[in-house]
Short mmCIF file of N, CA and C in Angstrom, two decimals:
data_model
loop_
_atom_site.label_atom_id
_atom_site.label_comp_id
_atom_site.label_asym_id
_atom_site.label_seq_id
_atom_site.Cartn_x
_atom_site.Cartn_y
_atom_site.Cartn_z
N UNK A 1 76.40 13.11 64.38
CA UNK A 1 76.81 12.62 63.08
C UNK A 1 75.82 13.11 62.03
N UNK A 2 76.35 13.57 60.90
CA UNK A 2 75.51 14.06 59.81
C UNK A 2 74.93 12.89 59.04
N UNK A 3 73.70 13.11 58.55
CA UNK A 3 73.09 12.11 57.68
C UNK A 3 73.57 12.35 56.25
N UNK A 4 73.33 11.39 55.40
CA UNK A 4 73.71 11.54 54.00
C UNK A 4 73.03 12.75 53.37
N UNK A 5 71.75 12.95 53.67
CA UNK A 5 71.02 14.10 53.12
C UNK A 5 71.63 15.41 53.58
N UNK A 6 72.09 15.47 54.83
CA UNK A 6 72.75 16.68 55.33
C UNK A 6 74.04 16.95 54.56
N UNK A 7 74.80 15.91 54.30
CA UNK A 7 76.06 16.05 53.56
C UNK A 7 75.81 16.50 52.13
N UNK A 8 74.78 15.96 51.49
CA UNK A 8 74.44 16.37 50.13
C UNK A 8 74.03 17.84 50.11
N UNK A 9 73.22 18.25 51.07
CA UNK A 9 72.78 19.65 51.15
C UNK A 9 73.98 20.59 51.30
N UNK A 10 74.98 20.19 52.06
CA UNK A 10 76.18 21.01 52.24
C UNK A 10 76.99 21.08 50.94
N UNK A 11 76.89 20.09 50.09
CA UNK A 11 77.68 20.03 48.86
C UNK A 11 77.01 20.66 47.65
N UNK A 12 75.81 21.21 47.80
CA UNK A 12 75.11 21.78 46.64
C UNK A 12 75.92 22.89 45.98
N UNK A 13 76.65 23.67 46.79
CA UNK A 13 77.44 24.76 46.22
C UNK A 13 78.61 24.24 45.39
N UNK A 14 78.98 23.00 45.58
CA UNK A 14 80.04 22.40 44.75
C UNK A 14 79.50 22.13 43.35
N UNK A 15 78.25 21.66 43.27
CA UNK A 15 77.66 21.33 41.97
C UNK A 15 77.24 22.58 41.21
N UNK A 16 76.61 23.52 41.89
CA UNK A 16 76.17 24.76 41.27
C UNK A 16 77.19 25.82 41.67
N UNK A 17 78.27 25.91 40.88
CA UNK A 17 79.44 26.69 41.26
C UNK A 17 79.85 27.60 40.11
N UNK A 18 79.92 28.91 40.37
CA UNK A 18 80.27 29.88 39.33
C UNK A 18 81.71 29.72 38.85
N UNK A 19 82.58 29.13 39.66
CA UNK A 19 83.96 28.93 39.23
C UNK A 19 84.11 27.75 38.29
N UNK A 20 83.10 26.93 38.19
CA UNK A 20 83.16 25.75 37.31
C UNK A 20 82.31 25.98 36.07
N UNK A 21 81.00 25.69 36.14
CA UNK A 21 80.19 25.83 34.93
C UNK A 21 78.85 26.54 35.15
N UNK A 22 78.52 26.92 36.36
CA UNK A 22 77.26 27.64 36.59
C UNK A 22 77.44 29.12 36.23
N UNK A 23 76.35 29.72 35.76
CA UNK A 23 76.34 31.14 35.43
C UNK A 23 75.06 31.76 36.00
N UNK A 24 75.09 33.06 36.17
CA UNK A 24 73.90 33.76 36.66
C UNK A 24 72.95 33.99 35.49
N UNK A 25 71.70 33.57 35.69
CA UNK A 25 70.64 33.78 34.70
C UNK A 25 69.40 34.25 35.43
N UNK A 26 68.51 34.85 34.69
CA UNK A 26 67.23 35.30 35.24
C UNK A 26 66.18 34.24 34.92
N UNK A 27 65.69 33.54 35.94
CA UNK A 27 64.63 32.55 35.79
C UNK A 27 63.37 33.18 36.35
N UNK A 28 62.43 33.46 35.47
CA UNK A 28 61.26 34.28 35.79
C UNK A 28 61.78 35.58 36.38
N UNK A 29 61.42 35.93 37.60
CA UNK A 29 61.86 37.19 38.20
C UNK A 29 63.03 37.01 39.15
N UNK A 30 63.70 35.86 39.11
CA UNK A 30 64.75 35.55 40.07
C UNK A 30 66.10 35.38 39.37
N UNK A 31 67.08 36.17 39.79
CA UNK A 31 68.45 35.97 39.31
C UNK A 31 69.11 34.94 40.20
N UNK A 32 69.69 33.91 39.59
CA UNK A 32 70.32 32.86 40.39
C UNK A 32 71.37 32.14 39.56
N UNK A 33 72.25 31.43 40.25
CA UNK A 33 73.24 30.59 39.59
C UNK A 33 72.57 29.32 39.11
N UNK A 34 72.84 28.94 37.88
CA UNK A 34 72.30 27.70 37.34
C UNK A 34 73.17 27.22 36.19
N UNK A 35 72.96 25.99 35.82
CA UNK A 35 73.65 25.40 34.67
C UNK A 35 72.59 25.16 33.60
N UNK A 36 72.81 25.72 32.42
CA UNK A 36 71.88 25.53 31.30
C UNK A 36 72.56 24.67 30.26
N UNK A 37 71.93 23.53 29.95
CA UNK A 37 72.43 22.65 28.91
C UNK A 37 71.73 22.96 27.60
N UNK A 38 72.51 23.10 26.54
CA UNK A 38 71.96 23.32 25.21
C UNK A 38 71.52 21.99 24.64
N UNK A 39 70.64 22.05 23.65
CA UNK A 39 70.20 20.79 23.04
C UNK A 39 71.33 20.10 22.28
N UNK A 40 71.29 18.80 22.29
CA UNK A 40 72.26 18.02 21.52
C UNK A 40 71.84 18.01 20.06
N UNK A 41 72.71 17.53 19.19
CA UNK A 41 72.36 17.45 17.77
C UNK A 41 71.20 16.49 17.56
N UNK A 42 71.08 15.46 18.39
CA UNK A 42 69.96 14.52 18.28
C UNK A 42 68.65 15.23 18.61
N UNK A 43 68.65 16.07 19.63
CA UNK A 43 67.43 16.80 19.99
C UNK A 43 67.07 17.81 18.91
N UNK A 44 68.07 18.42 18.28
CA UNK A 44 67.77 19.37 17.22
C UNK A 44 67.13 18.70 16.02
N UNK A 45 67.43 17.43 15.81
CA UNK A 45 66.90 16.70 14.66
C UNK A 45 65.46 16.25 14.87
N UNK A 46 64.98 16.25 16.10
CA UNK A 46 63.61 15.85 16.38
C UNK A 46 62.66 16.84 15.71
N UNK A 47 61.63 16.34 15.08
CA UNK A 47 60.66 17.21 14.44
C UNK A 47 61.00 17.55 13.01
N UNK A 48 61.76 16.69 12.36
CA UNK A 48 62.04 16.91 10.94
C UNK A 48 61.34 15.84 10.13
N UNK A 49 61.19 16.08 8.87
CA UNK A 49 60.55 15.11 7.99
C UNK A 49 59.22 15.62 7.46
N UNK A 50 58.60 14.81 6.60
CA UNK A 50 57.37 15.21 5.91
C UNK A 50 56.23 15.53 6.87
N UNK A 51 56.15 14.83 8.00
CA UNK A 51 55.05 15.08 8.94
C UNK A 51 55.12 16.49 9.54
N UNK A 52 56.28 17.14 9.44
CA UNK A 52 56.44 18.46 10.04
C UNK A 52 56.52 19.58 9.00
N UNK A 53 56.25 19.27 7.72
CA UNK A 53 56.36 20.26 6.66
C UNK A 53 55.48 21.48 6.91
N UNK A 54 54.33 21.30 7.53
CA UNK A 54 53.43 22.44 7.76
C UNK A 54 54.02 23.45 8.74
N UNK A 55 55.07 23.06 9.47
CA UNK A 55 55.67 23.95 10.46
C UNK A 55 56.94 24.63 9.94
N UNK A 56 57.13 24.64 8.63
CA UNK A 56 58.33 25.28 8.08
C UNK A 56 58.42 26.71 8.56
N UNK A 57 59.65 27.12 8.87
CA UNK A 57 59.86 28.48 9.37
C UNK A 57 59.89 28.54 10.88
N UNK A 58 59.40 27.50 11.54
CA UNK A 58 59.46 27.42 12.99
C UNK A 58 60.43 26.31 13.37
N UNK A 59 61.18 26.54 14.39
CA UNK A 59 62.02 25.46 14.91
C UNK A 59 61.92 25.48 16.42
N UNK A 60 62.13 24.33 17.00
CA UNK A 60 61.99 24.21 18.44
C UNK A 60 63.33 24.21 19.13
N UNK A 61 63.28 24.50 20.41
CA UNK A 61 64.48 24.45 21.24
C UNK A 61 64.11 23.80 22.55
N UNK A 62 65.04 23.03 23.06
CA UNK A 62 64.84 22.37 24.34
C UNK A 62 66.02 22.74 25.23
N UNK A 63 65.74 23.19 26.44
CA UNK A 63 66.78 23.53 27.41
C UNK A 63 66.61 22.67 28.64
N UNK A 64 67.72 22.32 29.26
CA UNK A 64 67.69 21.65 30.55
C UNK A 64 68.44 22.55 31.52
N UNK A 65 67.79 22.91 32.61
CA UNK A 65 68.37 23.81 33.60
C UNK A 65 68.53 23.07 34.91
N UNK A 66 69.69 23.24 35.54
CA UNK A 66 69.96 22.69 36.86
C UNK A 66 70.15 23.87 37.80
N UNK A 67 69.34 23.93 38.86
CA UNK A 67 69.37 25.05 39.80
C UNK A 67 69.05 24.53 41.19
N UNK A 68 69.59 25.18 42.20
CA UNK A 68 69.27 24.77 43.57
C UNK A 68 67.79 25.06 43.86
N UNK A 69 67.11 24.11 44.43
CA UNK A 69 65.69 24.25 44.75
C UNK A 69 65.46 25.49 45.61
N UNK A 70 66.34 25.74 46.56
CA UNK A 70 66.18 26.86 47.49
C UNK A 70 66.31 28.22 46.80
N UNK A 71 66.88 28.27 45.58
CA UNK A 71 67.08 29.54 44.89
C UNK A 71 65.84 30.03 44.17
N UNK A 72 64.83 29.20 43.99
CA UNK A 72 63.60 29.62 43.31
C UNK A 72 62.47 29.74 44.34
N UNK A 73 61.72 30.84 44.29
CA UNK A 73 60.64 31.02 45.26
C UNK A 73 59.47 30.07 45.03
N UNK A 74 59.28 29.61 43.79
CA UNK A 74 58.20 28.67 43.47
C UNK A 74 58.77 27.57 42.57
N UNK A 75 58.29 26.35 42.80
CA UNK A 75 58.70 25.25 41.94
C UNK A 75 57.88 25.29 40.65
N UNK A 76 58.54 25.21 39.50
CA UNK A 76 57.78 25.15 38.25
C UNK A 76 57.08 23.80 38.11
N UNK A 77 55.95 23.81 37.44
CA UNK A 77 55.19 22.58 37.20
C UNK A 77 55.01 22.38 35.70
N UNK A 78 54.84 21.13 35.31
CA UNK A 78 54.63 20.80 33.91
C UNK A 78 53.49 21.63 33.33
N UNK A 79 53.74 22.26 32.19
CA UNK A 79 52.74 23.09 31.52
C UNK A 79 52.84 24.56 31.86
N UNK A 80 53.57 24.91 32.94
CA UNK A 80 53.77 26.31 33.29
C UNK A 80 54.57 27.02 32.22
N UNK A 81 54.43 28.33 32.14
CA UNK A 81 55.28 29.16 31.32
C UNK A 81 56.41 29.68 32.20
N UNK A 82 57.60 29.68 31.65
CA UNK A 82 58.76 30.13 32.42
C UNK A 82 59.64 30.96 31.49
N UNK A 83 60.23 32.03 32.03
CA UNK A 83 61.16 32.82 31.24
C UNK A 83 62.59 32.54 31.69
N UNK A 84 63.48 32.52 30.71
CA UNK A 84 64.91 32.39 30.96
C UNK A 84 65.57 33.56 30.24
N UNK A 85 66.12 34.48 31.02
CA UNK A 85 66.74 35.68 30.45
C UNK A 85 65.79 36.40 29.49
N UNK A 86 64.51 36.44 29.85
CA UNK A 86 63.51 37.16 29.07
C UNK A 86 62.87 36.38 27.94
N UNK A 87 63.33 35.16 27.65
CA UNK A 87 62.74 34.33 26.60
C UNK A 87 61.73 33.37 27.23
N UNK A 88 60.58 33.20 26.57
CA UNK A 88 59.51 32.36 27.10
C UNK A 88 59.66 30.89 26.68
N UNK A 89 59.38 30.00 27.63
CA UNK A 89 59.42 28.56 27.40
C UNK A 89 58.26 27.91 28.13
N UNK A 90 57.94 26.67 27.75
CA UNK A 90 56.95 25.86 28.45
C UNK A 90 57.70 24.80 29.24
N UNK A 91 57.30 24.61 30.50
CA UNK A 91 57.94 23.60 31.33
C UNK A 91 57.43 22.23 30.90
N UNK A 92 58.34 21.40 30.41
CA UNK A 92 57.99 20.03 30.02
C UNK A 92 58.11 19.08 31.20
N UNK A 93 59.07 19.37 32.10
CA UNK A 93 59.30 18.49 33.24
C UNK A 93 60.12 19.24 34.28
N UNK A 94 59.87 18.94 35.55
CA UNK A 94 60.65 19.51 36.64
C UNK A 94 60.83 18.43 37.70
N UNK A 95 62.08 18.11 38.00
CA UNK A 95 62.38 17.07 38.98
C UNK A 95 63.23 17.68 40.08
N UNK A 96 62.81 17.49 41.33
CA UNK A 96 63.58 17.93 42.49
C UNK A 96 64.32 16.72 43.03
N UNK A 97 65.65 16.74 42.90
CA UNK A 97 66.46 15.62 43.33
C UNK A 97 67.45 16.08 44.39
N UNK A 98 67.08 15.90 45.63
CA UNK A 98 67.93 16.19 46.78
C UNK A 98 68.45 17.62 46.78
N UNK A 99 67.58 18.56 46.44
CA UNK A 99 67.95 19.98 46.52
C UNK A 99 68.36 20.62 45.22
N UNK A 100 68.43 19.84 44.14
CA UNK A 100 68.72 20.40 42.82
C UNK A 100 67.53 20.12 41.91
N UNK A 101 67.01 21.18 41.30
CA UNK A 101 65.94 21.03 40.32
C UNK A 101 66.55 20.80 38.94
N UNK A 102 66.00 19.85 38.21
CA UNK A 102 66.32 19.68 36.80
C UNK A 102 65.05 20.03 36.05
N UNK A 103 65.10 21.14 35.35
CA UNK A 103 63.92 21.67 34.65
C UNK A 103 64.15 21.53 33.15
N UNK A 104 63.23 20.83 32.48
CA UNK A 104 63.29 20.70 31.02
C UNK A 104 62.28 21.67 30.43
N UNK A 105 62.77 22.53 29.55
CA UNK A 105 61.93 23.56 28.93
C UNK A 105 61.88 23.36 27.43
N UNK A 106 60.75 23.72 26.83
CA UNK A 106 60.59 23.65 25.38
C UNK A 106 60.09 25.01 24.90
N UNK A 107 60.58 25.43 23.75
CA UNK A 107 60.14 26.69 23.17
C UNK A 107 60.25 26.64 21.67
N UNK A 108 59.83 27.72 21.02
CA UNK A 108 59.94 27.81 19.58
C UNK A 108 60.79 29.03 19.22
N UNK A 109 61.44 28.94 18.10
CA UNK A 109 62.19 30.06 17.56
C UNK A 109 61.75 30.22 16.11
N UNK A 110 61.88 31.40 15.59
CA UNK A 110 61.52 31.62 14.19
C UNK A 110 62.70 32.09 13.40
#
């Protein structure tokens, strides 16, 4: 009889699926299927106001990536630099949840 963890591991391809919403992206030097979430309007509004006037001309971006743990040769750690399709980001958080990594990245755009 399979354990729950075994069943979840077998179902990872259902969650990270190119026929649904996953796409191939280059994460550091590894091409793999992943789901990239764009920032919400609430996240885009973070960092506005008088306290941020000195940063005019710069804007931030936050990405959340979902990828199978087994598809990356190394787990990213908080503070690491990571590239997504050639763009540089800082790893804000990385959570491994039963074989799927949820990686939160932060970067700047000009």
